[in-house]
PDB file of C-alpha atoms in Angstrom:
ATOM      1  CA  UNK A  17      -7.498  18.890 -12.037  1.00 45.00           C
ATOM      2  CA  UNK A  18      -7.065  15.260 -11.483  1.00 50.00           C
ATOM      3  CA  UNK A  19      -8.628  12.674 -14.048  1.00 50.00           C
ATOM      4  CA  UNK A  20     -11.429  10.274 -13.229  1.00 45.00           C
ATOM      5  CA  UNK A  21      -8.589   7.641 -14.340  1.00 52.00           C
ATOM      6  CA  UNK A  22      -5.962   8.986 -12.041  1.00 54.00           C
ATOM      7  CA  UNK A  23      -8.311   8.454  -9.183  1.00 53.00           C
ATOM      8  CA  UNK A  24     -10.156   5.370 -10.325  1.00 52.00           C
ATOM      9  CA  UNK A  25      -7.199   2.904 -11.059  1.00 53.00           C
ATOM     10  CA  UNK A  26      -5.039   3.875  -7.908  1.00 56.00           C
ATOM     11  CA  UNK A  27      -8.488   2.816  -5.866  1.00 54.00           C
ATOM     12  CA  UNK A  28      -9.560   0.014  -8.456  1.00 52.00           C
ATOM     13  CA  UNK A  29      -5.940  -1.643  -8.149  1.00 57.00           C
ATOM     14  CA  UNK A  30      -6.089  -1.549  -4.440  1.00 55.00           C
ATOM     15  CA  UNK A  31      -9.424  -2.923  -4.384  1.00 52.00           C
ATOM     16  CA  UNK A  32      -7.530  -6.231  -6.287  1.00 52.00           C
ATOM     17  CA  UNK A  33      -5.465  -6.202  -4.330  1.00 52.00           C
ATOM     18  CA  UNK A  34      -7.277  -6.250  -0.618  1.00 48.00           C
ATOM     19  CA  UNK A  35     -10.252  -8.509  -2.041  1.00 48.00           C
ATOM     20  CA  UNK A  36      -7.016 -11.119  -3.172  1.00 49.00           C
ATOM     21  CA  UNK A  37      -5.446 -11.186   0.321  1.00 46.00           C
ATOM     22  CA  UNK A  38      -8.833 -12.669   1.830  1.00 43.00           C
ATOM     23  CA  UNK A  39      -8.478 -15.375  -1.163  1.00 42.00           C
ATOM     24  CA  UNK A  40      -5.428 -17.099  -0.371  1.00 47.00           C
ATOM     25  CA  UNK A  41      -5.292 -19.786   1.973  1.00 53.00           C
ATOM     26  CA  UNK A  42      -3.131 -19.721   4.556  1.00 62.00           C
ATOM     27  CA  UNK A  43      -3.866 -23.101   4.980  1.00 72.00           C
ATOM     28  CA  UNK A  44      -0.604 -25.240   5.255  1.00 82.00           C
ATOM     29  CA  UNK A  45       1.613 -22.287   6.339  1.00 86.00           C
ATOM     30  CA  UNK A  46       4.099 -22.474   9.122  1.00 89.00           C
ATOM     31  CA  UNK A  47       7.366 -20.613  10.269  1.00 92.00           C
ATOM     32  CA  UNK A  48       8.044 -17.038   8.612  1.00 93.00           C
ATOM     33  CA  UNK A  49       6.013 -18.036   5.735  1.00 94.00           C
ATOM     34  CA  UNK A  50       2.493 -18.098   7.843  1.00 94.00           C
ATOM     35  CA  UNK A  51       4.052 -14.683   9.620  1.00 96.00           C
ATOM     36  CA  UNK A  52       4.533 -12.518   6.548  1.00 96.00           C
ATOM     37  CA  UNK A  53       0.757 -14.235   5.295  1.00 95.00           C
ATOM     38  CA  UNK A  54      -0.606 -12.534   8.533  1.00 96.00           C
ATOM     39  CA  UNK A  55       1.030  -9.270   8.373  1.00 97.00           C
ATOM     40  CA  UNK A  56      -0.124  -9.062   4.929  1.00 96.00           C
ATOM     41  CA  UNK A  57      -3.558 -10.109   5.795  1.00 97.00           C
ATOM     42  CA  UNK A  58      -3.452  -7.001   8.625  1.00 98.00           C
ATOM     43  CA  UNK A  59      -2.326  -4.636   5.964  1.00 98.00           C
ATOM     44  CA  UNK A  60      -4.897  -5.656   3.494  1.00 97.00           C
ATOM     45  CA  UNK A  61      -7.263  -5.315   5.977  1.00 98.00           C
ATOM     46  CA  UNK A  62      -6.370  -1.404   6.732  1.00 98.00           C
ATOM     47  CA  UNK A  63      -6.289  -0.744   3.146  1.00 98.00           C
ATOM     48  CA  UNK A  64      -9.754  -2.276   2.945  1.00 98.00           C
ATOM     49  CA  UNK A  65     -11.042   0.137   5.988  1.00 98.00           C
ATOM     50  CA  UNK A  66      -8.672   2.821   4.905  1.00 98.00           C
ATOM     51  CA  UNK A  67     -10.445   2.406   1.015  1.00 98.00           C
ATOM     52  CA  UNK A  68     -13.948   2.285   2.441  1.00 98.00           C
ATOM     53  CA  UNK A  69     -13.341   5.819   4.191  1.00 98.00           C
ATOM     54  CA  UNK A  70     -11.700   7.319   1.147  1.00 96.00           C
ATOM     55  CA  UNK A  71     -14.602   6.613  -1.417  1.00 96.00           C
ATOM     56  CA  UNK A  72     -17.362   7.279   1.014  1.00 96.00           C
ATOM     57  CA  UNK A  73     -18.594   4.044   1.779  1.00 98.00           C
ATOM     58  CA  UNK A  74     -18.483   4.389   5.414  1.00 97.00           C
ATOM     59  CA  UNK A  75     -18.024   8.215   7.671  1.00 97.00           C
ATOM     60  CA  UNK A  76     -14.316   9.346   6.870  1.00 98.00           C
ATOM     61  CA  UNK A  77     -12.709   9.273  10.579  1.00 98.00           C
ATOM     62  CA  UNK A  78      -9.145  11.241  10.407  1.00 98.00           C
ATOM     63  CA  UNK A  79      -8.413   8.723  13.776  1.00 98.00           C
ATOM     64  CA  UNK A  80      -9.873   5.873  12.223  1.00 98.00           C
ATOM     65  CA  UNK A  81      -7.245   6.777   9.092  1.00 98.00           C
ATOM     66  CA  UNK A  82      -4.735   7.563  11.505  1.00 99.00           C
ATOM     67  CA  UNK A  83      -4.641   3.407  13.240  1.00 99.00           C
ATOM     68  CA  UNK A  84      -4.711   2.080   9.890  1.00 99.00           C
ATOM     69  CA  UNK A  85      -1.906   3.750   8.471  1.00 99.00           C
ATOM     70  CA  UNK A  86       0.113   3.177  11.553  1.00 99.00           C
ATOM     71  CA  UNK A  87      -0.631  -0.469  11.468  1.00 98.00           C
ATOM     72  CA  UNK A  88       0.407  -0.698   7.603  1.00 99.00           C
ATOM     73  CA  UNK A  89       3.481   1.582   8.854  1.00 99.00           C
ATOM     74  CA  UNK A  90       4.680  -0.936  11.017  1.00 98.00           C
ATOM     75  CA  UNK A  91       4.367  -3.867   9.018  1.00 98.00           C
ATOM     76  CA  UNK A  92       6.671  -1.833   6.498  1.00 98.00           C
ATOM     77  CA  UNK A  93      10.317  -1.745   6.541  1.00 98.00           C
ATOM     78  CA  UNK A  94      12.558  -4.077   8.378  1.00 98.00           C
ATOM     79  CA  UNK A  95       9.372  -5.357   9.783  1.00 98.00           C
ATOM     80  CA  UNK A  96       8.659  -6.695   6.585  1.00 98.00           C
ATOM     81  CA  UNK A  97      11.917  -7.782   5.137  1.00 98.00           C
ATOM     82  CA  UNK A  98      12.563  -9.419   8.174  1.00 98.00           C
ATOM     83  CA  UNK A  99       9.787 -11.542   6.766  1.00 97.00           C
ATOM     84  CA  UNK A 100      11.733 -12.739   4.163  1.00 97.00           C
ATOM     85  CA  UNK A 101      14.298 -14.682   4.677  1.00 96.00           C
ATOM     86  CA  UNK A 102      16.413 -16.037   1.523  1.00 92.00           C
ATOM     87  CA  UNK A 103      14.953 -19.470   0.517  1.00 88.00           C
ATOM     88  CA  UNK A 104      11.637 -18.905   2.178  1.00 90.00           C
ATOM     89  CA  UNK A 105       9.615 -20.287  -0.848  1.00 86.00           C
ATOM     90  CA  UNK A 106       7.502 -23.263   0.500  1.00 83.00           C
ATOM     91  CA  UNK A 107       4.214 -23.814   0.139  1.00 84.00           C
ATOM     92  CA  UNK A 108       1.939 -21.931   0.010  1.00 90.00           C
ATOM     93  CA  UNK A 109       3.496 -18.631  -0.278  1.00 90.00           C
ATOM     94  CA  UNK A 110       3.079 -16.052  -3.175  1.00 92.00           C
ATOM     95  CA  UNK A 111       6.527 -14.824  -3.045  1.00 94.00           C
ATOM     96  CA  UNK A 112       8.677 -14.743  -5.944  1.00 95.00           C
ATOM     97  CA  UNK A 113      12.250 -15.578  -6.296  1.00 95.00           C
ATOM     98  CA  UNK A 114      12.351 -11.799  -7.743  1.00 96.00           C
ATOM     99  CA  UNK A 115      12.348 -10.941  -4.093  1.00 97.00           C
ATOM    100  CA  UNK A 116      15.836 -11.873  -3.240  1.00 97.00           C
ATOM    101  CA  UNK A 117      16.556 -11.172  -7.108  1.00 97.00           C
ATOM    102  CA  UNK A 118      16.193  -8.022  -6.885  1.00 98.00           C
ATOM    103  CA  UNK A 119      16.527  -7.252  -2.710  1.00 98.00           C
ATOM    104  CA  UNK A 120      17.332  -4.053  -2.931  1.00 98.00           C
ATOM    105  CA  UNK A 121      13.959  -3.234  -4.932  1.00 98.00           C
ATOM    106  CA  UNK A 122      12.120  -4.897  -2.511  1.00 98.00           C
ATOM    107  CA  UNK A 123      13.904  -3.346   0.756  1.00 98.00           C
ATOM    108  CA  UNK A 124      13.078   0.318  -1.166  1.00 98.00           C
ATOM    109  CA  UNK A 125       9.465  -0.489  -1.689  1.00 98.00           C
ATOM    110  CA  UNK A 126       9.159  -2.202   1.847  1.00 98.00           C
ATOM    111  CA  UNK A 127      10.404   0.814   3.053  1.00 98.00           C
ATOM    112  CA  UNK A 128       8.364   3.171   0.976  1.00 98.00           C
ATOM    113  CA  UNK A 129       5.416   1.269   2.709  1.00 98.00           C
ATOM    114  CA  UNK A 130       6.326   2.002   6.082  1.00 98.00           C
ATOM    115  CA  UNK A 131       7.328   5.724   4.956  1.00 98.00           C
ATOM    116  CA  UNK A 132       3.851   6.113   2.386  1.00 98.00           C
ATOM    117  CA  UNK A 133       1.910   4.953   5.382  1.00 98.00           C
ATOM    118  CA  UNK A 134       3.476   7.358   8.143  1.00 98.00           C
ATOM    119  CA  UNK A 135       2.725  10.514   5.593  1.00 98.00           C
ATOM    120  CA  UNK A 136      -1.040   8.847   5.619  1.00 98.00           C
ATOM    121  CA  UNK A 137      -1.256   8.807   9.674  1.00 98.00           C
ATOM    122  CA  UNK A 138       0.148  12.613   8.976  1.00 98.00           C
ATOM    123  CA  UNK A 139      -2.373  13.621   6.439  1.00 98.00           C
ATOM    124  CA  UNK A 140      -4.902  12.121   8.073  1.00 98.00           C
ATOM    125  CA  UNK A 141      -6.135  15.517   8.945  1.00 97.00           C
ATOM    126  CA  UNK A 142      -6.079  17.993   6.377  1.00 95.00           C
ATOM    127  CA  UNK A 143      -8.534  19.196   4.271  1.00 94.00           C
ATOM    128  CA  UNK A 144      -9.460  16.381   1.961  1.00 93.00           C
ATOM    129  CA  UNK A 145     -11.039  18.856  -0.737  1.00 88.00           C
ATOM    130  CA  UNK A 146      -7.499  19.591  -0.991  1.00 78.00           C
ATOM    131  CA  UNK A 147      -7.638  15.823  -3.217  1.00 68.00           C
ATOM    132  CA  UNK A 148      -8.201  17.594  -7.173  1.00 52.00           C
ATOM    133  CA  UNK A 149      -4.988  19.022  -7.298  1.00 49.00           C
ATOM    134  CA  UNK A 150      -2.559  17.774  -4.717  1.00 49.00           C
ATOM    135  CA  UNK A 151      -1.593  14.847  -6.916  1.00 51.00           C
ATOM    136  CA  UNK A 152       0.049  17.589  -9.237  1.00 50.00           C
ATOM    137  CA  UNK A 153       1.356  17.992 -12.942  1.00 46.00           C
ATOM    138  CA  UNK A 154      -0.180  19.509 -15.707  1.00 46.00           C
ATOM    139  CA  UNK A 155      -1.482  18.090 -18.980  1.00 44.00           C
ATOM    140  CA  UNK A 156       1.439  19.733 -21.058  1.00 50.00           C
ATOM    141  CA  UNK A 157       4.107  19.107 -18.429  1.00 51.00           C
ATOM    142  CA  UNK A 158       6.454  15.346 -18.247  1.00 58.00           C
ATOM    143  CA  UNK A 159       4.753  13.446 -15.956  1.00 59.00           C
ATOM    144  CA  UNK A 160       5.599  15.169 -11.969  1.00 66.00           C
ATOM    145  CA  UNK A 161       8.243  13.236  -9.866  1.00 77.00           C
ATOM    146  CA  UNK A 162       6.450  10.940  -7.344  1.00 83.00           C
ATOM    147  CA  UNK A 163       6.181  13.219  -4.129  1.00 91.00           C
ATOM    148  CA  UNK A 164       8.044  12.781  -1.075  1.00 94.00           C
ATOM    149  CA  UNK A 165       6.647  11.073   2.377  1.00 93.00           C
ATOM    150  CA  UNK A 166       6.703  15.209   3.622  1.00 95.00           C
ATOM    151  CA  UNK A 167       5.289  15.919   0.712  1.00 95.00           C
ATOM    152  CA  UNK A 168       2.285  13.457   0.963  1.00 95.00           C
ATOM    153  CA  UNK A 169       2.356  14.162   4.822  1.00 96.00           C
ATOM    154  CA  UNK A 170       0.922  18.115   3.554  1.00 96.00           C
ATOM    155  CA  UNK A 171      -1.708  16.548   1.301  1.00 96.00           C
ATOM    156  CA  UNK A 172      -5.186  15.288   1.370  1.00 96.00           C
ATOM    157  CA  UNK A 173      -5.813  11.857   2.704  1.00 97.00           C
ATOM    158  CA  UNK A 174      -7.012  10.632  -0.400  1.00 97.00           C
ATOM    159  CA  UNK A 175      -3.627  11.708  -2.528  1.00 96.00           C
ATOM    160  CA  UNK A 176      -1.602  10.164   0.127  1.00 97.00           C
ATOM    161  CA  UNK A 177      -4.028   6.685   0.374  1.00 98.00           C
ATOM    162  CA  UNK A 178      -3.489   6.861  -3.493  1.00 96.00           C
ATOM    163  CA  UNK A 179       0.239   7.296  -3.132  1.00 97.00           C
ATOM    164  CA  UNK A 180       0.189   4.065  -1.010  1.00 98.00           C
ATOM    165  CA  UNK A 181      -1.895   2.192  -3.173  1.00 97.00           C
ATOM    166  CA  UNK A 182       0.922   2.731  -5.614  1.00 97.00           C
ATOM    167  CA  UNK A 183       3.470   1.296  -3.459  1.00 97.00           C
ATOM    168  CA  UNK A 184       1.246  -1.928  -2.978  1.00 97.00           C
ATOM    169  CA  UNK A 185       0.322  -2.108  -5.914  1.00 96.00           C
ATOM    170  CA  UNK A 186       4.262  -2.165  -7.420  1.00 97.00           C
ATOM    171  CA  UNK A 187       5.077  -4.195  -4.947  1.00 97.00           C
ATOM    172  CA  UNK A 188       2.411  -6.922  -5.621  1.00 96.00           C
ATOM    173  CA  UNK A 189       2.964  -6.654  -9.507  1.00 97.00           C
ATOM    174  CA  UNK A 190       6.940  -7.187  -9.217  1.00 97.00           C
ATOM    175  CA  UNK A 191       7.410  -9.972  -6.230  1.00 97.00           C
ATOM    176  CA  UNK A 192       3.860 -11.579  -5.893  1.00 95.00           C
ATOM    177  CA  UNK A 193       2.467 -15.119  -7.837  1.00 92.00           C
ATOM    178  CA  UNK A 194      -0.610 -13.784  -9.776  1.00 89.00           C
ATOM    179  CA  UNK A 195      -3.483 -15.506  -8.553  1.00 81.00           C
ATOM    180  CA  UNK A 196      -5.172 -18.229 -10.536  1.00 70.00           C
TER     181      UNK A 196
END
């Protein structure tokens, strides 16, 4: 059985996350700076829909899931490290120099976006009571290896929403300016 903490900090992360991205200005951004700022504005706003569904807020709609995952999917990826260019630090972006640091870091969890997402679209479906125990490991095992996009594809919605939350949430914590 899944914790109330496994579930609740996933969620509680991404909702930081989302409510941030409506925050910062976009004000004064131009070029590939103001591009990535819009992508990033689309994803937070599937993650917001994609949260609302996934906690009850609104009626869960497996097609609703479905559009938002795809349009996260295909701002992951290349899509998104196109985005960032080497040097593309002006004003007022919240990228880090740990970006092009660490590139290869940020190219895995760009794609594990774009992969997390697509196993979302895939789960969309399946039976979300399937949620208490699809997140696996046991209290007395090491902690379980973080599942596969095939593997996420086969579980409830809300394990593989989770899942992605993770991604975002790594992402955001390695190559993002905290807010102020």
């Amino acid at each position: 059985m899944i914790s109330f903490s496994r579930i609740a900090a996933p969620l509680l992360t991404v909702t930081m996350l989302v409510s941030g991205l409506a925050v910062q200005a976009h004000e004064g951004a131009t070029g590939v700076v103001k591009e990535r700022m819009e992508a990033m504005e689309d994803v937070g706003k599937s993650m917001k829909a994609l949260k609302a569904m996934i906690t009850g807020e609104i009626t869960y709609d497996a097609d609703k899931v479905r559009m938002a995952a795809k349009t996260i999917a295909g701002h992951g990826g290349d899509n998104l490290t196109r985005l960032f260019p080497e040097g593309s630090t002006q004003h007022p972006t919240a990228a880090l120099p740990a970006i092009w640091e660490d590139w290869q870091g940020f190219s895995r969890l760009a794609a594990d976006l774009a992969s997390h997402a697509d196993a979302l679209a895939k789960a969309a479906g399946n039976d979300r009571s399937m949620a208490e125990s699809s997140m696996g490991g046991d209290m007395m095992s090491a902690a379980p290896a973080a599942p596969t996009p095939a593997e996420l594809a086969g579980m409830a919605p809300d394990s593989a929403f989770m899942a992605l939350g993770k991604v975002c949430g790594s992402c955001h914590k390695q190559f993002r300016k905290k807010k102020e």
